[in-house]
């Protein structure tokens, strides 16, 4: 199940997995490696680590800049004020890919939620995470839960992403990062990454409809029927995400 994703096609040695062992097999592009990694039957952390390794093997110029960005996020305490376990999840009213306004309260009326903040359809780490969440839709449905992805992209990009995820994730548009900003989850990419993105893609100005070059810090909140946070994952290193098994465990604890 592949989501629509923009990838820089550097040649890279492919990642082959057997259990938890990683082997270099042949020359691939990053896009081909992403497809293989996304389809891996492995914990989410291992798949994300595999893509990080693929970026390093490709000698992507983003690797060092991403490391610097993570340190800047840590020092800036981004996410420190985000809702904690036991807090009420602040309400939102966001657009779905059809242009319909969707409210947090309306979604909670149908059951608990998994709210995932994602950088965009172009982000390989988000693709890996969202594909894993969509693949677990049966387990979520058994618990009456729904998965929502919040990202600062126009519907022209969220619609194909949602379709590519096979209906397992509802993708909502957070224009100008307003909701993420209210939770203290927004970062400026920095001039170095902005220039890399302009040169290599992705063009955030086109995807977001503005020239701010801000992104949400990827984060996951498991929200119970009463609107309170059951569990969360807020991590400065945006290459790490909440494991599906941990999300399911939190939902079962409600």
Short mmCIF file of C-alpha atoms in Angstrom, two decimals:
data_model
loop_
_atom_site.label_atom_id
_atom_site.label_comp_id
_atom_site.label_asym_id
_atom_site.label_seq_id
_atom_site.Cartn_x
_atom_site.Cartn_y
_atom_site.Cartn_z
CA UNK A 1 0.00 0.00 0.00
CA UNK A 2 1.99 2.97 -1.23
CA UNK A 3 1.17 6.60 -0.59
CA UNK A 4 1.92 9.30 -3.14
CA UNK A 5 5.39 10.50 -2.19
CA UNK A 6 8.04 12.81 -3.65
CA UNK A 7 11.52 11.30 -3.35
CA UNK A 8 14.96 12.45 -4.45
CA UNK A 9 16.33 9.71 -6.70
CA UNK A 10 19.93 9.39 -5.59
CA UNK A 11 21.39 5.93 -6.32
CA UNK A 12 21.74 3.96 -3.12
CA UNK A 13 22.48 0.43 -2.00
CA UNK A 14 19.17 -1.28 -1.30
CA UNK A 15 18.27 -2.48 2.15
CA UNK A 16 17.35 -6.15 2.48
CA UNK A 17 16.03 -7.45 5.75
CA UNK A 18 16.00 -10.89 7.27
CA UNK A 19 14.59 -10.77 10.76
CA UNK A 20 16.42 -7.82 12.28
CA UNK A 21 19.52 -8.09 10.06
CA UNK A 22 20.15 -5.52 7.36
CA UNK A 23 22.12 -6.41 4.21
CA UNK A 24 23.29 -4.32 1.26
CA UNK A 25 22.08 -6.08 -1.87
CA UNK A 26 22.25 -3.92 -5.00
CA UNK A 27 22.21 -0.39 -6.36
CA UNK A 28 18.82 1.27 -5.99
CA UNK A 29 17.36 4.74 -5.97
CA UNK A 30 16.04 6.17 -2.73
CA UNK A 31 12.54 5.83 -4.14
CA UNK A 32 13.05 2.11 -4.76
CA UNK A 33 14.54 1.64 -1.32
CA UNK A 34 11.61 3.48 0.25
CA UNK A 35 9.16 1.15 -1.50
CA UNK A 36 11.03 -1.90 -0.17
CA UNK A 37 11.32 -0.48 3.35
CA UNK A 38 7.65 0.54 3.49
CA UNK A 39 6.65 -3.04 2.60
CA UNK A 40 8.94 -4.61 5.23
CA UNK A 41 7.38 -6.85 7.87
CA UNK A 42 9.27 -5.24 10.73
CA UNK A 43 8.63 -2.87 13.63
CA UNK A 44 8.20 0.75 12.61
CA UNK A 45 11.44 1.78 14.34
CA UNK A 46 13.42 -0.67 12.20
CA UNK A 47 11.83 0.57 8.99
CA UNK A 48 12.53 4.19 9.88
CA UNK A 49 16.13 3.32 10.78
CA UNK A 50 16.50 1.51 7.46
CA UNK A 51 15.51 4.63 5.56
CA UNK A 52 17.89 6.75 7.61
CA UNK A 53 20.62 4.31 6.67
CA UNK A 54 19.60 4.48 3.01
CA UNK A 55 19.93 8.29 3.12
CA UNK A 56 23.45 7.94 4.56
CA UNK A 57 24.45 5.39 1.95
CA UNK A 58 23.17 7.72 -0.76
CA UNK A 59 25.34 10.47 0.78
CA UNK A 60 22.28 12.70 0.81
CA UNK A 61 23.11 16.30 1.72
CA UNK A 62 20.04 16.25 3.97
CA UNK A 63 21.62 13.83 6.47
CA UNK A 64 23.93 16.30 8.23
CA UNK A 65 21.40 19.12 8.03
CA UNK A 66 18.71 16.91 9.56
CA UNK A 67 21.08 16.09 12.42
CA UNK A 68 21.63 19.82 12.98
CA UNK A 69 17.90 20.47 12.83
CA UNK A 70 17.23 17.82 15.49
CA UNK A 71 19.75 19.47 17.81
CA UNK A 72 18.14 22.86 17.21
CA UNK A 73 14.73 21.39 18.05
CA UNK A 74 16.09 19.87 21.26
CA UNK A 75 17.70 23.11 22.38
CA UNK A 76 14.57 25.07 21.49
CA UNK A 77 12.35 22.76 23.55
CA UNK A 78 9.87 22.45 20.68
CA UNK A 79 6.96 20.30 21.79
CA UNK A 80 7.53 20.92 25.50
CA UNK A 81 4.12 22.61 25.84
CA UNK A 82 2.20 20.00 23.82
CA UNK A 83 -0.68 18.20 25.56
CA UNK A 84 0.54 15.69 28.13
CA UNK A 85 -1.02 12.39 29.13
CA UNK A 86 -4.24 13.17 30.97
CA UNK A 87 -4.67 16.59 29.36
CA UNK A 88 -7.65 17.42 27.18
CA UNK A 89 -6.75 17.43 23.49
CA UNK A 90 -7.40 20.98 22.24
CA UNK A 91 -10.26 21.14 19.70
CA UNK A 92 -9.68 21.56 15.99
CA UNK A 93 -11.74 22.31 12.89
CA UNK A 94 -9.77 21.24 9.81
CA UNK A 95 -10.44 20.54 6.14
CA UNK A 96 -10.56 17.01 4.76
CA UNK A 97 -9.50 16.29 1.14
CA UNK A 98 -13.05 17.00 -0.13
CA UNK A 99 -13.15 20.44 1.48
CA UNK A 100 -15.44 19.40 4.34
CA UNK A 101 -14.71 20.87 7.77
CA UNK A 102 -13.98 18.17 10.35
CA UNK A 103 -14.14 18.82 14.09
CA UNK A 104 -12.30 16.89 16.78
CA UNK A 105 -15.50 16.57 18.84
CA UNK A 106 -17.38 15.03 15.92
CA UNK A 107 -14.65 12.44 15.40
CA UNK A 108 -14.54 11.60 19.11
CA UNK A 109 -18.30 11.05 19.10
CA UNK A 110 -17.60 7.94 17.02
CA UNK A 111 -14.74 6.63 19.19
CA UNK A 112 -11.14 7.21 20.28
CA UNK A 113 -8.61 8.79 17.92
CA UNK A 114 -4.99 8.49 16.91
CA UNK A 115 -3.88 12.00 15.89
CA UNK A 116 -0.60 12.02 14.00
CA UNK A 117 1.10 15.28 12.99
CA UNK A 118 3.03 14.79 9.75
CA UNK A 119 5.34 16.97 7.69
CA UNK A 120 3.70 16.25 4.33
CA UNK A 121 3.02 13.78 1.53
CA UNK A 122 6.61 14.21 0.33
CA UNK A 123 8.23 13.06 3.59
CA UNK A 124 9.56 9.46 3.42
CA UNK A 125 9.51 9.06 7.20
CA UNK A 126 5.85 10.12 7.25
CA UNK A 127 5.08 7.73 4.40
CA UNK A 128 6.59 4.84 6.34
CA UNK A 129 4.65 5.78 9.48
CA UNK A 130 1.31 6.38 7.77
CA UNK A 131 1.57 3.18 5.75
CA UNK A 132 2.14 1.24 8.98
CA UNK A 133 -0.86 2.92 10.60
CA UNK A 134 -3.06 2.24 7.58
CA UNK A 135 -1.99 -1.42 7.56
CA UNK A 136 -3.27 -1.74 11.14
CA UNK A 137 -6.73 -0.34 10.33
CA UNK A 138 -8.44 -3.64 11.20
CA UNK A 139 -6.94 -3.61 14.71
CA UNK A 140 -7.93 0.03 15.15
CA UNK A 141 -11.46 -0.67 13.90
CA UNK A 142 -11.88 -3.51 16.41
CA UNK A 143 -11.21 -0.96 19.14
CA UNK A 144 -13.56 1.59 17.57
CA UNK A 145 -10.64 3.90 16.87
CA UNK A 146 -9.78 6.02 13.85
CA UNK A 147 -6.45 7.40 12.66
CA UNK A 148 -6.13 11.05 11.64
CA UNK A 149 -3.09 12.65 10.01
CA UNK A 150 -2.72 16.43 10.36
CA UNK A 151 -0.42 18.17 7.89
CA UNK A 152 -0.02 21.68 6.46
CA UNK A 153 -0.77 20.80 2.84
CA UNK A 154 -3.41 21.79 0.34
CA UNK A 155 -6.10 19.29 -0.67
CA UNK A 156 -4.46 18.78 -4.06
CA UNK A 157 -1.78 16.84 -2.16
CA UNK A 158 -3.73 15.40 0.77
CA UNK A 159 -6.37 13.80 -1.48
CA UNK A 160 -4.01 11.47 -3.39
CA UNK A 161 -2.17 10.69 -0.15
CA UNK A 162 -5.39 9.62 1.57
CA UNK A 163 -6.41 7.57 -1.46
CA UNK A 164 -3.01 5.88 -1.53
CA UNK A 165 -3.45 4.86 2.09
CA UNK A 166 -6.54 2.89 1.17
CA UNK A 167 -8.90 4.68 3.53
CA UNK A 168 -6.95 3.63 6.60
CA UNK A 169 -6.08 7.22 7.54
CA UNK A 170 -8.13 10.43 7.39
CA UNK A 171 -5.79 13.21 6.20
CA UNK A 172 -6.66 16.73 7.35
CA UNK A 173 -5.22 20.06 6.23
CA UNK A 174 -3.81 22.37 8.91
CA UNK A 175 -3.43 25.53 6.83
CA UNK A 176 -0.44 27.64 7.82
CA UNK A 177 0.22 25.17 10.67
CA UNK A 178 -2.30 27.03 12.84
CA UNK A 179 -3.37 24.02 14.92
CA UNK A 180 0.16 22.65 15.27
CA UNK A 181 1.34 26.14 16.24
CA UNK A 182 -1.28 26.32 18.99
CA UNK A 183 0.22 23.12 20.45
CA UNK A 184 3.81 24.37 20.23
CA UNK A 185 4.70 21.86 17.53
CA UNK A 186 5.98 24.09 14.71
CA UNK A 187 9.56 24.56 13.53
CA UNK A 188 11.26 26.63 10.83
CA UNK A 189 13.31 24.34 8.59
CA UNK A 190 16.24 26.77 8.57
CA UNK A 191 18.01 28.42 5.66
CA UNK A 192 20.29 25.46 4.85
CA UNK A 193 17.43 22.96 4.56
CA UNK A 194 15.29 25.51 2.71
CA UNK A 195 18.00 25.88 0.07
CA UNK A 196 18.40 22.11 -0.19
CA UNK A 197 14.68 21.67 -0.63
CA UNK A 198 14.53 24.35 -3.32
CA UNK A 199 17.39 22.65 -5.15
CA UNK A 200 16.32 19.02 -4.75
CA UNK A 201 12.63 19.25 -3.88
CA UNK A 202 10.27 19.23 -2.05
CA UNK A 203 8.84 22.68 -2.64
CA UNK A 204 7.00 23.46 0.57
CA UNK A 205 5.79 26.78 -0.84
CA UNK A 206 3.87 24.92 -3.54
CA UNK A 207 2.54 22.19 -1.25
CA UNK A 208 1.50 24.51 1.57
CA UNK A 209 0.43 27.55 -0.43
CA UNK A 210 2.74 29.91 1.45
CA UNK A 211 6.43 30.82 1.59
CA UNK A 212 6.96 30.39 5.34
CA UNK A 213 8.97 27.12 5.24
CA UNK A 214 7.54 26.00 8.56
CA UNK A 215 6.76 22.38 9.38
CA UNK A 216 5.05 20.60 12.25
CA UNK A 217 7.19 18.49 14.53
CA UNK A 218 5.88 14.96 13.90
CA UNK A 219 4.01 13.81 16.98
CA UNK A 220 1.33 11.28 17.87
CA UNK A 221 -1.47 11.63 20.41
CA UNK A 222 -3.77 8.76 21.38
CA UNK A 223 -7.02 10.42 22.46
CA UNK A 224 -9.73 8.63 24.43
CA UNK A 225 -13.48 9.02 23.94
CA UNK A 226 -13.52 11.63 26.71
CA UNK A 227 -11.09 13.80 24.72
CA UNK A 228 -8.15 13.24 27.05
CA UNK A 229 -4.71 12.10 25.94
CA UNK A 230 -4.10 8.44 26.77
CA UNK A 231 -0.54 8.35 25.39
CA UNK A 232 1.70 10.50 23.25
CA UNK A 233 4.95 10.52 21.31
CA UNK A 234 6.68 13.90 21.01
CA UNK A 235 10.32 13.51 19.99
CA UNK A 236 12.81 16.08 18.70
CA UNK A 237 14.20 13.53 16.25
CA UNK A 238 11.41 13.56 13.67
CA UNK A 239 12.88 10.42 12.11
CA UNK A 240 11.42 8.46 15.04
CA UNK A 241 7.69 7.75 15.44
CA UNK A 242 5.33 5.99 17.86
CA UNK A 243 5.15 2.23 17.41
CA UNK A 244 1.79 0.83 16.34
CA UNK A 245 1.89 -1.72 19.17
CA UNK A 246 2.26 1.11 21.69
CA UNK A 247 -0.71 2.94 20.18
CA UNK A 248 -2.84 -0.20 20.36
CA UNK A 249 -1.76 -0.79 23.95
CA UNK A 250 -2.88 2.72 24.90
CA UNK A 251 -6.24 2.28 23.17
CA UNK A 252 -6.85 -0.99 24.98
CA UNK A 253 -6.13 0.67 28.31
CA UNK A 254 -9.07 3.05 27.96
#
